[in-house]
XYZ file of C-alpha atoms in Angstrom:
492
model
C 0.000 0.000 0.000
C 1.480 3.350 -1.074
C 0.992 6.221 1.441
C 1.677 9.916 0.889
C 2.487 11.307 4.325
C 1.694 14.833 3.148
C -1.918 13.957 2.353
C -3.001 11.794 5.283
C -6.761 11.965 5.958
C -8.132 13.569 9.109
C -10.800 10.925 9.593
C -9.882 8.605 12.504
C -11.715 5.581 11.106
C -9.977 5.987 7.760
C -6.604 6.124 9.526
C -7.463 2.970 11.497
C -8.360 1.117 8.291
C -5.065 2.191 6.752
C -3.129 0.923 9.790
C -4.933 -2.434 9.683
C -4.216 -2.743 5.944
C -0.537 -2.001 6.517
C -0.362 -4.585 9.301
C -1.957 -7.232 7.068
C 0.407 -6.408 4.219
C 3.393 -6.690 6.570
C 2.274 -10.143 7.714
C 1.772 -11.233 4.102
C 5.147 -9.793 3.122
C 6.917 -11.675 5.917
C 5.189 -14.917 4.945
C 6.064 -14.404 1.271
C 9.697 -13.718 2.069
C 9.863 -16.819 4.258
C 8.361 -18.910 1.454
C 10.899 -17.529 -1.026
C 13.751 -18.410 1.325
C 12.367 -21.936 1.782
C 12.191 -22.444 -1.966
C 15.719 -21.137 -2.424
C 17.013 -23.656 0.103
C 15.344 -26.434 -1.897
C 17.065 -25.148 -5.058
C 20.434 -25.213 -3.274
C 19.773 -28.760 -2.079
C 18.987 -29.873 -5.627
C 22.148 -28.210 -6.881
C 24.201 -30.089 -4.317
C 22.592 -33.368 -5.371
C 23.718 -32.704 -8.936
C 27.340 -32.956 -7.837
C 26.975 -35.492 -5.054
C 27.854 -39.160 -4.957
C 26.703 -41.060 -8.009
C 24.217 -43.149 -6.042
C 22.626 -39.995 -4.639
C 22.398 -37.999 -7.873
C 19.107 -37.214 -9.522
C 18.529 -37.998 -13.160
C 19.447 -34.829 -15.076
C 15.993 -34.521 -16.664
C 14.320 -34.879 -13.265
C 16.698 -32.285 -11.863
C 15.909 -29.767 -14.589
C 12.167 -30.316 -14.192
C 12.584 -29.685 -10.473
C 14.488 -26.443 -11.083
C 11.843 -25.237 -13.529
C 9.001 -25.810 -11.075
C 10.871 -24.246 -8.162
C 11.834 -21.124 -10.079
C 8.227 -20.805 -11.211
C 7.110 -21.111 -7.568
C 9.548 -18.376 -6.522
C 8.357 -16.085 -9.311
C 4.724 -16.647 -8.299
C 5.435 -15.699 -4.680
C 7.458 -12.655 -5.737
C 4.553 -11.519 -7.885
C 2.482 -11.169 -4.698
C 4.982 -8.770 -3.113
C 4.158 -5.033 -3.099
C 5.712 -3.155 -5.998
C 7.716 -1.015 -3.540
C 9.431 -4.056 -2.034
C 13.158 -4.080 -2.683
C 14.045 -7.460 -4.137
C 17.483 -8.983 -3.816
C 19.643 -9.218 -6.959
C 19.625 -13.005 -6.892
C 15.817 -13.136 -6.945
C 15.691 -11.379 -10.317
C 18.589 -11.994 -12.732
C 19.574 -9.102 -14.958
C 17.247 -8.883 -17.935
C 19.171 -9.954 -21.054
C 19.481 -7.519 -23.922
C 17.455 -8.610 -26.911
C 19.481 -9.652 -29.995
C 19.819 -7.016 -32.696
C 19.079 -9.486 -35.509
C 15.482 -10.035 -34.390
C 12.857 -8.121 -36.388
C 11.274 -5.192 -34.579
C 7.620 -4.162 -34.704
C 6.913 -0.704 -33.312
C 3.953 -0.028 -31.071
C 3.362 3.704 -30.616
C 1.439 4.865 -27.569
C 0.665 8.584 -27.857
C -1.427 11.018 -25.877
C -5.016 11.542 -26.912
C -4.746 15.293 -26.363
C -2.479 18.029 -27.753
C -3.030 20.657 -25.088
C -1.710 20.566 -21.513
C -4.569 19.476 -19.208
C -3.041 21.607 -16.419
C -2.923 25.001 -18.140
C -4.136 24.480 -21.699
C -0.733 25.271 -23.243
C 0.406 23.673 -26.509
C 2.441 20.461 -26.126
C 5.654 19.842 -28.064
C 7.869 16.716 -28.276
C 10.894 16.814 -25.956
C 11.909 13.157 -26.271
C 10.532 9.650 -25.971
C 10.854 6.553 -23.839
C 11.511 3.274 -25.654
C 11.274 -0.152 -24.034
C 11.169 -3.638 -25.515
C 9.371 -6.927 -24.872
C 10.217 -10.265 -26.449
C 7.239 -11.600 -28.403
C 6.533 -14.990 -29.951
C 4.934 -15.601 -33.327
C 3.696 -19.215 -33.296
C 5.044 -21.512 -35.985
C 2.490 -22.071 -38.704
C 1.953 -24.655 -41.354
C 1.272 -23.530 -44.886
C 0.562 -25.189 -48.215
C 2.782 -24.415 -51.181
C 0.667 -24.648 -54.343
C 2.775 -25.535 -57.369
C 1.063 -24.293 -60.530
C 2.482 -25.367 -63.913
C 0.598 -23.923 -66.895
C 0.291 -26.178 -69.934
C 0.717 -24.705 -73.395
C -0.489 -26.198 -76.653
C 0.923 -25.487 -80.122
C -1.770 -24.660 -82.664
C 0.563 -25.616 -85.490
C 1.581 -29.134 -84.449
C -0.583 -29.839 -81.412
C 2.407 -30.415 -79.070
C 1.896 -29.819 -75.320
C 4.548 -27.913 -73.355
C 4.843 -27.605 -69.578
C 7.610 -26.836 -67.079
C 8.864 -29.984 -65.342
C 7.602 -30.702 -61.851
C 10.090 -29.835 -59.107
C 11.870 -32.634 -57.325
C 10.628 -33.511 -53.846
C 12.802 -34.769 -50.999
C 10.364 -37.688 -50.645
C 8.883 -39.035 -53.848
C 5.150 -38.162 -53.958
C 5.522 -36.966 -50.360
C 3.858 -33.905 -48.863
C 6.776 -32.677 -46.730
C 8.947 -29.823 -47.952
C 12.664 -29.609 -47.017
C 11.763 -27.010 -44.378
C 9.178 -29.294 -42.749
C 11.598 -32.235 -42.775
C 14.268 -30.068 -41.133
C 11.748 -28.966 -38.503
C 10.827 -32.579 -37.643
C 14.501 -33.604 -37.426
C 15.496 -30.684 -35.202
C 12.472 -31.207 -32.957
C 13.292 -34.910 -32.510
C 17.081 -34.961 -32.334
C 17.954 -31.483 -31.062
C 14.944 -30.587 -28.896
C 14.157 -34.224 -27.938
C 10.494 -34.011 -28.902
C 9.254 -37.524 -29.763
C 7.356 -38.035 -33.004
C 4.094 -38.859 -31.262
C 4.180 -35.478 -29.511
C 4.961 -33.735 -32.765
C 1.951 -35.505 -34.252
C -0.201 -34.102 -31.445
C 1.124 -30.584 -32.064
C 0.311 -30.808 -35.774
C -3.172 -32.044 -34.880
C -3.769 -28.933 -32.771
C -3.138 -26.925 -35.929
C -5.754 -28.945 -37.754
C -3.332 -31.182 -39.703
C -3.434 -34.916 -39.024
C 0.038 -36.437 -39.537
C 0.358 -39.767 -37.768
C 3.547 -41.036 -36.188
C 4.314 -43.700 -38.859
C 4.214 -40.979 -41.509
C 6.602 -38.807 -39.498
C 8.884 -41.820 -38.997
C 8.948 -42.400 -42.765
C 9.909 -38.755 -43.251
C 12.775 -39.096 -40.771
C 14.090 -42.217 -42.510
C 13.931 -40.599 -45.934
C 15.645 -37.420 -44.716
C 18.447 -39.473 -43.163
C 18.995 -41.185 -46.513
C 19.754 -37.789 -48.020
C 22.042 -36.805 -45.142
C 24.152 -39.957 -44.742
C 26.694 -38.905 -47.437
C 27.208 -35.650 -45.544
C 27.979 -37.593 -42.372
C 30.567 -39.555 -44.349
C 32.253 -36.297 -45.379
C 32.222 -35.177 -41.742
C 33.875 -38.463 -40.733
C 36.627 -37.982 -43.316
C 37.285 -34.500 -41.920
C 37.319 -35.705 -38.299
C 39.586 -38.704 -38.874
C 41.946 -36.569 -40.920
C 42.999 -34.843 -37.702
C 46.166 -35.803 -35.844
C 44.411 -35.328 -32.484
C 40.972 -36.704 -31.575
C 38.752 -37.011 -28.533
C 36.814 -40.288 -28.246
C 33.997 -41.328 -25.948
C 30.922 -43.521 -25.895
C 27.599 -43.528 -24.108
C 24.928 -46.197 -23.602
C 21.704 -45.848 -25.542
C 18.578 -47.940 -24.843
C 17.307 -49.830 -27.902
C 13.994 -51.635 -28.180
C 14.340 -55.406 -28.444
C 10.918 -56.603 -29.660
C 11.915 -60.282 -29.561
C 12.338 -60.127 -25.780
C 9.706 -57.512 -25.091
C 12.134 -55.106 -23.443
C 15.089 -52.877 -24.220
C 18.728 -53.721 -24.780
C 21.749 -51.461 -24.430
C 23.518 -50.208 -27.527
C 26.359 -47.713 -27.709
C 26.738 -44.341 -29.353
C 30.399 -43.535 -30.096
C 31.593 -39.977 -30.687
C 34.857 -38.749 -32.161
C 35.596 -35.030 -32.131
C 38.294 -32.659 -33.266
C 38.660 -29.096 -32.086
C 41.807 -27.185 -32.933
C 40.566 -23.802 -31.722
C 42.195 -23.847 -28.238
C 45.669 -24.013 -29.838
C 44.800 -21.656 -32.743
C 44.618 -24.484 -35.266
C 43.265 -23.604 -38.717
C 40.774 -26.443 -39.228
C 37.104 -26.139 -38.196
C 35.761 -28.208 -35.277
C 33.572 -31.231 -35.967
C 32.077 -34.285 -34.292
C 30.914 -37.556 -35.775
C 28.809 -40.255 -34.108
C 28.532 -43.978 -34.802
C 26.056 -46.519 -33.498
C 26.880 -50.064 -32.427
C 24.885 -52.826 -30.689
C 27.578 -53.386 -28.031
C 30.827 -52.053 -26.547
C 33.234 -54.575 -28.001
C 36.739 -53.340 -28.686
C 36.417 -54.032 -32.414
C 33.863 -51.192 -32.696
C 36.303 -48.311 -32.130
C 38.958 -50.305 -34.002
C 36.711 -50.317 -37.088
C 35.823 -46.644 -36.721
C 39.476 -45.616 -36.370
C 41.072 -47.951 -38.903
C 42.350 -45.005 -40.970
C 43.187 -42.678 -38.077
C 46.783 -41.880 -37.198
C 47.682 -39.701 -34.239
C 46.869 -38.952 -30.591
C 43.558 -40.260 -29.254
C 42.164 -38.685 -26.074
C 40.163 -41.358 -24.198
C 38.724 -42.360 -20.839
C 39.679 -45.513 -18.946
C 37.923 -47.995 -21.282
C 40.348 -50.880 -21.813
C 39.093 -51.522 -25.342
C 41.033 -48.517 -26.601
C 44.333 -50.103 -25.550
C 44.357 -52.546 -28.472
C 44.393 -49.590 -30.881
C 48.015 -48.861 -29.912
C 49.372 -52.248 -31.034
C 50.242 -51.227 -34.641
C 51.986 -48.109 -33.334
C 49.960 -45.600 -35.371
C 47.775 -44.445 -32.483
C 48.986 -42.999 -29.189
C 46.563 -42.744 -26.270
C 46.250 -39.662 -24.082
C 44.291 -40.191 -20.887
C 41.855 -37.734 -19.347
C 42.836 -36.038 -16.105
C 39.170 -35.317 -15.410
C 38.522 -39.058 -14.947
C 41.521 -39.425 -12.642
C 40.479 -36.355 -10.669
C 36.892 -37.610 -10.272
C 37.985 -40.619 -8.229
C 39.883 -38.412 -5.762
C 37.029 -35.903 -5.676
C 34.381 -38.537 -4.847
C 36.593 -39.968 -2.124
C 37.281 -36.555 -0.590
C 33.582 -35.642 -0.602
C 32.702 -38.923 1.127
C 35.513 -39.165 3.679
C 37.393 -35.866 3.768
C 40.623 -37.769 3.072
C 43.636 -35.413 3.354
C 45.535 -37.487 0.754
C 42.659 -37.066 -1.705
C 42.597 -33.345 -0.901
C 46.306 -33.067 -1.664
C 45.819 -34.911 -4.977
C 43.044 -32.481 -5.908
C 45.283 -29.522 -5.059
C 48.093 -30.808 -7.276
C 45.730 -31.500 -10.170
C 44.202 -28.030 -9.752
C 47.651 -26.540 -10.346
C 47.814 -28.348 -13.704
C 44.366 -27.037 -14.600
C 45.438 -23.473 -13.763
C 48.487 -23.698 -16.020
C 46.456 -24.951 -18.963
C 43.825 -22.248 -18.488
C 46.558 -19.618 -18.690
C 47.598 -20.768 -22.195
C 44.115 -21.144 -23.646
C 44.159 -19.881 -27.227
C 47.977 -19.775 -27.486
C 49.846 -21.369 -30.378
C 50.899 -25.003 -30.172
C 54.579 -24.093 -29.683
C 53.753 -21.618 -26.913
C 51.546 -24.154 -25.133
C 54.229 -26.837 -25.382
C 56.825 -24.476 -23.912
C 54.680 -23.506 -20.917
C 53.669 -27.094 -20.263
C 57.287 -28.210 -20.199
C 58.544 -25.364 -18.024
C 55.600 -25.121 -15.606
C 53.582 -28.352 -15.693
C 56.355 -30.918 -16.149
C 58.016 -30.211 -12.753
C 54.629 -30.674 -11.052
C 54.061 -33.951 -12.890
C 57.566 -35.197 -11.992
C 56.878 -34.542 -8.309
C 53.367 -35.983 -8.357
C 54.234 -39.512 -9.490
C 56.704 -40.375 -6.653
C 54.306 -38.798 -4.179
C 51.475 -41.046 -5.415
C 53.738 -44.115 -5.288
C 54.752 -43.273 -1.711
C 51.162 -42.769 -0.565
C 50.085 -46.003 -2.265
C 52.440 -47.906 0.036
C 50.901 -46.281 3.105
C 47.209 -46.875 2.511
C 45.190 -50.124 2.711
C 45.713 -51.915 -0.624
C 42.050 -52.849 -1.000
C 40.641 -49.439 -0.115
C 39.116 -46.819 -2.432
C 42.093 -44.472 -2.002
C 44.486 -47.161 -3.265
C 42.120 -47.761 -6.181
C 42.145 -44.056 -7.103
C 45.952 -43.899 -6.941
C 46.387 -47.103 -8.972
C 43.967 -45.743 -11.608
C 46.208 -42.705 -12.113
C 49.531 -44.588 -11.988
C 48.360 -47.258 -14.429
C 47.659 -44.529 -16.985
C 50.632 -42.305 -16.180
C 52.224 -42.329 -19.673
C 48.854 -41.439 -21.207
C 48.106 -38.815 -18.539
C 51.426 -37.085 -19.188
C 51.129 -37.180 -22.989
C 49.950 -33.569 -23.035
C 53.405 -32.341 -21.953
C 54.878 -33.128 -25.367
C 51.874 -31.925 -27.347
C 51.001 -28.256 -27.636
C 47.544 -29.024 -28.898
C 44.380 -29.257 -26.878
C 44.332 -31.979 -24.281
C 41.011 -32.682 -22.607
C 42.458 -32.989 -19.241
C 40.787 -30.811 -19.048
C 37.804 -31.430 -20.599
C 13.893 -47.531 -30.760
C 15.736 -49.974 -32.970
C 19.190 -50.688 -34.291
C 18.278 -48.597 -37.328
C 17.098 -45.863 -34.993
C 20.557 -45.781 -33.442
C 22.093 -45.267 -36.884
C 19.736 -42.355 -37.516
C 20.614 -40.880 -34.125
C 24.288 -41.083 -35.106
C 23.701 -39.423 -38.485
C 21.634 -36.485 -37.279
C 23.600 -35.957 -34.051
C 26.807 -35.734 -36.094
C 25.332 -32.947 -38.201
C 23.672 -31.034 -35.345
C 26.710 -31.234 -33.035
C 29.044 -30.020 -35.788
C 26.703 -27.168 -36.696
C 26.685 -26.033 -33.060
C 30.478 -26.257 -32.821
C 30.690 -23.901 -35.796
C 28.037 -21.492 -34.452
C 25.637 -22.391 -37.269
C 21.902 -22.453 -36.516
C 20.990 -26.145 -37.083
C 17.477 -25.692 -38.500
C 18.407 -23.054 -41.092
C 21.393 -25.124 -42.186
C 19.527 -28.463 -42.429
C 16.674 -26.819 -44.335
C 19.128 -25.374 -46.854
C 21.043 -28.651 -47.172
C 17.900 -30.694 -47.839
C 16.661 -28.101 -50.325
C 19.933 -28.025 -52.254
C 20.212 -31.805 -52.284
C 16.644 -32.067 -53.547
C 17.452 -29.524 -56.254
C 20.287 -31.732 -57.468
C 23.407 -30.503 -55.698
C 26.338 -32.516 -57.157
C 27.658 -35.331 -54.956
C 31.195 -34.289 -55.947
C 30.663 -30.930 -54.182
C 29.291 -32.149 -50.854
C 31.994 -30.275 -48.964
C 30.253 -27.027 -49.949
C 27.365 -28.053 -47.682
C 29.453 -28.686 -44.565
C 28.585 -26.217 -41.775
C 31.814 -24.221 -41.910
C 31.465 -23.757 -45.696
C 27.746 -22.995 -45.725
C 26.629 -19.448 -46.368
C 22.989 -18.639 -45.544
C 21.001 -16.998 -48.312
C 18.567 -14.319 -47.217
C 15.417 -15.532 -48.860
C 11.770 -14.814 -48.155
C 10.113 -17.818 -46.561
């Protein structure tokens, strides 16, 4: 309640009502602030669970849903506060500036009078106040009518007509833009096809899930050669990062799911000022057998950054591939142990690893030679002191305990963990069916690479599908790769 002390009423009853109103508002304000604080404590608890022991962690999707609901609850309570209440900076993050590339639509709010209501004098413009709101124009479906006039020759009776345009799906209804939308919604925004079908139905267009699935399969057929070009670019690097993740796959014969694997190989030369663009390529496999990465990397020669998976070890036998281990995996074991037990030895290991991290952060973006020099002069002495310290501590702790396990993990991979000292390039120490898995690999390769190159995935995929449909030569596929693609400003 806003009160002007200079204009308080003389009526006693009116003053009493104002006092009672203020008292009620104060009680409500206190309750609202207490509720906000309670909700913030829940947010902090959820954040801690995100980084807690693996057995105590929430599924990431569940965690994000929880954050969304809690922030909405906080905003609802804050909306009940009086407008004069001073809110803390953390309760309202700074409003982001709106991107300049977005189209603007002006809304002019002017006075309805031209004379001053106070004295009747003529008004003149002395300035204006401009503010902005972010608006949303809902996506809409439209029908493109293709009209091809037919012409007849009066002399010979021949009929002439422009040829029908090619379609990405023979006799199909989907345009390249619609196919790109379905792919991005499914593989980038994780919107299942049945939900997309429901969204289309709300717009009055019935497109069932099998039809959408056929569209996805047909679009992937067009895009598979582009994934092959991405793979050639990735495996042409002398330094790769490799990882894999489980992916559930329906197994109709057993009436349940089985576990497949999605393998990713990435190159990124930007941290050491390399000239080649970043890229990532995914491959699907039904299992995690060592022959899977061996087949993927049969033509690769160079340094391979990996986790602790033993299957990568066999790749080094011919001598063409050298493994570099990930300090983040070694650090995690010490971190988990320190969080659980407060072990001083684990704390000391974390401190020493943190020094390596600090050195590498200081040379981010430097040339390969400069990075190699700093690593050898600053990081190598730390590494040379760390190994004997770990070996000494290993002899002092129970051999079957978790601390011994963490130390042995690091020592067993010591040559691979120290590979970064002789390489000035980036080292990430510091870093529904089987067919459905293949499609995941194809589209994820394209979307991930587009993001790495700061290319908007939908606009790029739409253009790629359109150009392929229009007959883009297979010999010039490299022109369609994200880092070579140039958007064309066209009316859509």
